[in-house]
Tab-separated table of C-alpha atoms in Angstrom:
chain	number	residue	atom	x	y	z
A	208	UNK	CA	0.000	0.000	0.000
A	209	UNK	CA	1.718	3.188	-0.748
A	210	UNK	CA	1.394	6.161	1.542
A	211	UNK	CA	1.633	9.495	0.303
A	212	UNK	CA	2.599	11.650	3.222
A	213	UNK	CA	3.329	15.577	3.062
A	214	UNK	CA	6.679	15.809	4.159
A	215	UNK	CA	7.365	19.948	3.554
A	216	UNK	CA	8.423	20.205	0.083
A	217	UNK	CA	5.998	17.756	-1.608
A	218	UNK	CA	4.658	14.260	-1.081
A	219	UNK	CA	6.531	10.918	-0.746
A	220	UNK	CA	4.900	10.218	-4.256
A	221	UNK	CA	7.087	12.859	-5.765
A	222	UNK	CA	4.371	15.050	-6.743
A	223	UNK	CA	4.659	19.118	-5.191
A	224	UNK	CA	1.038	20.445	-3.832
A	225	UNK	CA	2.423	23.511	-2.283
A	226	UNK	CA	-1.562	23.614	-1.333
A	227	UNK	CA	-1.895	20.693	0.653
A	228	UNK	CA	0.907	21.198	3.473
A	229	UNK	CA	-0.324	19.612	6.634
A	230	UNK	CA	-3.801	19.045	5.502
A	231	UNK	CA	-3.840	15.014	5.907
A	232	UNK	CA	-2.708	11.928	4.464
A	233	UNK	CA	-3.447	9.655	1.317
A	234	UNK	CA	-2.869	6.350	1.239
A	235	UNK	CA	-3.614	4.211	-2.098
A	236	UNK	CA	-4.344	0.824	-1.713
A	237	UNK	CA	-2.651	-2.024	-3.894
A	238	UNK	CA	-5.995	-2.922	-5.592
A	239	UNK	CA	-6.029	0.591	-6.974
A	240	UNK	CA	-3.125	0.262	-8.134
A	241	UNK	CA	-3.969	-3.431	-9.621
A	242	UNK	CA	-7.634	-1.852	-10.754
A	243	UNK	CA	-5.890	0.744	-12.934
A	244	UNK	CA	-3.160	-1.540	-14.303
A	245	UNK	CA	-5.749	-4.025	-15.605
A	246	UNK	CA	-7.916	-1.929	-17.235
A	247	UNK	CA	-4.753	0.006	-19.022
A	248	UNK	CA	-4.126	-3.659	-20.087
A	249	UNK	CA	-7.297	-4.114	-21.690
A	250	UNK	CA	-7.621	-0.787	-23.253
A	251	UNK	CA	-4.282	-1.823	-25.341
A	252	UNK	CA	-5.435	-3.226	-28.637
A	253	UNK	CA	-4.045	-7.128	-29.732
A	254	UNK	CA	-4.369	-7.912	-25.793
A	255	UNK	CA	-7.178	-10.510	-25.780
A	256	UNK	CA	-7.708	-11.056	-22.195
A	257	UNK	CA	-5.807	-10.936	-18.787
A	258	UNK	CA	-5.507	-13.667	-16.233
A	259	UNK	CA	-5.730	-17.191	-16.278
A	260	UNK	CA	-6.884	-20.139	-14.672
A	261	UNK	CA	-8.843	-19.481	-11.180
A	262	UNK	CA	-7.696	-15.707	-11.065
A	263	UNK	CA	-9.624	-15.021	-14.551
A	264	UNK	CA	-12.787	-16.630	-13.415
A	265	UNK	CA	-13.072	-15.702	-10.076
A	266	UNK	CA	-12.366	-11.738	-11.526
A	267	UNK	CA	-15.407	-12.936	-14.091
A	268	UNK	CA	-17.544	-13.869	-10.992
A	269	UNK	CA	-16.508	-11.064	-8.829
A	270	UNK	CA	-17.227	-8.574	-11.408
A	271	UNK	CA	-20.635	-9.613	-12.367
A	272	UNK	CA	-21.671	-9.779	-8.817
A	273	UNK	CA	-24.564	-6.627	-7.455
A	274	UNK	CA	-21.991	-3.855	-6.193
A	275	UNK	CA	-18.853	-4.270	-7.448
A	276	UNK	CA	-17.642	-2.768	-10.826
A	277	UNK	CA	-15.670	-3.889	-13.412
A	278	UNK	CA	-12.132	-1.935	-11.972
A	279	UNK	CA	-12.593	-4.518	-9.220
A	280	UNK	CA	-12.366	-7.622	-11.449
A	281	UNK	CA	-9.805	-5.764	-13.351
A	282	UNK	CA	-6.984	-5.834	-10.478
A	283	UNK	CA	-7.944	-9.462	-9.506
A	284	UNK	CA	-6.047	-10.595	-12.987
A	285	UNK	CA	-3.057	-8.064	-12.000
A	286	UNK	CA	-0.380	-8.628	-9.347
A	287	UNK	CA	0.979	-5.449	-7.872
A	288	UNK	CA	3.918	-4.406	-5.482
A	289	UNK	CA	3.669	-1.413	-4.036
A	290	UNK	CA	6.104	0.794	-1.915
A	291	UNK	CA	6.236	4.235	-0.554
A	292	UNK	CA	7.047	6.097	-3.939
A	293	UNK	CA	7.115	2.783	-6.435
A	294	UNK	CA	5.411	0.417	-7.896
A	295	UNK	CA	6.058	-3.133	-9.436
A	296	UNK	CA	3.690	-4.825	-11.661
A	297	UNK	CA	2.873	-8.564	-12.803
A	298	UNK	CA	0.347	-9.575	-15.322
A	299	UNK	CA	-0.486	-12.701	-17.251
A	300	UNK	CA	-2.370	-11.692	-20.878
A	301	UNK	CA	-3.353	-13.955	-23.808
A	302	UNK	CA	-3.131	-12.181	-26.963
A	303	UNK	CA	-4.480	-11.563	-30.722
A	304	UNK	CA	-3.019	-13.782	-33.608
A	305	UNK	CA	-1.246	-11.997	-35.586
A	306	UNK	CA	-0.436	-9.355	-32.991
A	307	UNK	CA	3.214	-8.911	-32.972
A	308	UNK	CA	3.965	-9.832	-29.132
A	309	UNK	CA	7.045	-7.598	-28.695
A	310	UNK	CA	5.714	-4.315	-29.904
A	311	UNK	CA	2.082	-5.806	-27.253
A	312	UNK	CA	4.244	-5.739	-24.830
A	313	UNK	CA	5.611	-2.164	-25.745
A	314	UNK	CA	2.303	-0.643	-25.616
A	315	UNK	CA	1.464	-2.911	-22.429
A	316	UNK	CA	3.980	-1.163	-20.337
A	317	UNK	CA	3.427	2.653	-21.936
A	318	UNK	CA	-0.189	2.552	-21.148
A	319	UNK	CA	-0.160	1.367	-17.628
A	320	UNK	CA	2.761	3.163	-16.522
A	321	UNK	CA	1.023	6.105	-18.147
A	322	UNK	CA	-2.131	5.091	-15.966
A	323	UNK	CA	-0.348	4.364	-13.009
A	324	UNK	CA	1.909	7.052	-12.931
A	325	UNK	CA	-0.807	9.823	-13.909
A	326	UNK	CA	-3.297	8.544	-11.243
A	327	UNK	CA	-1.188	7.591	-8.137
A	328	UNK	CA	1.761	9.732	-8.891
A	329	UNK	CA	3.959	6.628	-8.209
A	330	UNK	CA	6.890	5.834	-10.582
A	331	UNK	CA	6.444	2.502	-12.139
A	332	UNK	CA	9.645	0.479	-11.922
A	333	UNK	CA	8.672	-2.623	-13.560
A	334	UNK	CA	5.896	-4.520	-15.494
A	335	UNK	CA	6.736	-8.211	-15.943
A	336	UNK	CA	4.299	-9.990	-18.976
A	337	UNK	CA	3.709	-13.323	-19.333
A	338	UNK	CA	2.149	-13.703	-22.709
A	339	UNK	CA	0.120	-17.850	-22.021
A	340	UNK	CA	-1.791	-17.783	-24.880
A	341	UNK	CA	-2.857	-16.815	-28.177
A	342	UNK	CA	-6.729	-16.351	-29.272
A	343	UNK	CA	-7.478	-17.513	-32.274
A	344	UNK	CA	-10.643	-15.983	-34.222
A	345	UNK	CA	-13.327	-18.471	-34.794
A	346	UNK	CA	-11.625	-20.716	-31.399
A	347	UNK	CA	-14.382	-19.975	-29.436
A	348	UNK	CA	-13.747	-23.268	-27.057
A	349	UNK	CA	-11.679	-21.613	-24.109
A	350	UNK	CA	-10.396	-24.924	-22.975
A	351	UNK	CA	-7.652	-24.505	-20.734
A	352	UNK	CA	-6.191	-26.772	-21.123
A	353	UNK	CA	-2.090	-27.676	-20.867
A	354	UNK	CA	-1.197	-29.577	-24.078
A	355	UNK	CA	1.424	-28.735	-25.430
A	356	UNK	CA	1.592	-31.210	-27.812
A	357	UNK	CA	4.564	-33.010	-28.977
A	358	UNK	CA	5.468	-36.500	-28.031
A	359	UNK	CA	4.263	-37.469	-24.200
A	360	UNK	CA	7.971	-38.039	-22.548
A	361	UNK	CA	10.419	-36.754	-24.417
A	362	UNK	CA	12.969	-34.072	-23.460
A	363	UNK	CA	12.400	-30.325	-24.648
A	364	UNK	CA	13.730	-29.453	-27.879
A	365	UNK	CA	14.841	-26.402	-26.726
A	366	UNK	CA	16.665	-24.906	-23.188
């Protein structure tokens, strides 16, 4: 959870507010910062979806549940680290064929550390991707499932 804490000259989040001197505390909780991230994530175009597994369906549950909105189910798919003045960021996404994954993951990390940064006033250190899958148009099954394919025991190809 990052606390932003007038200390004089500014706040520990870097950002001067000559105007709010001794008027209180903010503190910004790690699912704002995870609520932001994800929703940076899906706003950039070839990204699919984020999450996987038991993360993606319990942020599909969560976020069509009376009273909670969609930035909730958005951070449940994002996992953040957050300090006084930083923040580190995790996400797993599956992506568009045909989207080339480098430049993705490009635009991933300009977009949420443009989010991030411009909301909390936190500087974004790091944004680790983990690219699991690619969606296919017209591969409407979902299955997640782990094959791989290939032969059942042989030894990787490739180290």
């Amino acid at each position: 959870m990052a606390d932003t804490e007038n200390l004089g000259t500014g706040t520990t989040t870097g950002r001067r507010s000559e105007g709010s001197r001794d008027r209180g505390r903010t503190t910004i909780s790690d699912n704002v910062v995870a609520a932001i991230a994800g929703i940076a994530i899906r706003e950039t175009e070839g990204v699919h979806s984020t999450g996987r597994g038991a993360s993606k369906a319990l942020g599909a549950v969560a976020g069509r549940m009376p009273g909670s909105g969609g930035s909730s189910a958005a951070g449940r798919t994002v996992k953040v680290e957050v300090g006084e003045k930083q923040a580190a960021i995790d996400v797993d996404v599956k992506v568009e064929y045909g989207t080339p994954i480098h430049e993705l993951a490009d635009r991933i990390r300009t977009n949420v550390t443009d989010a991030v940064e411009t909301m909390t006033g936190l500087e974004v250190v790091e944004i680790n991707i983990v690219v699991f899958d690619v969606h296919i148009p017209g591969d409407d099954d979902d299955d997640d499932s782990d094959d791989q394919g290939g032969s059942g025991g042989s030894s990787p190809r490739v180290r």
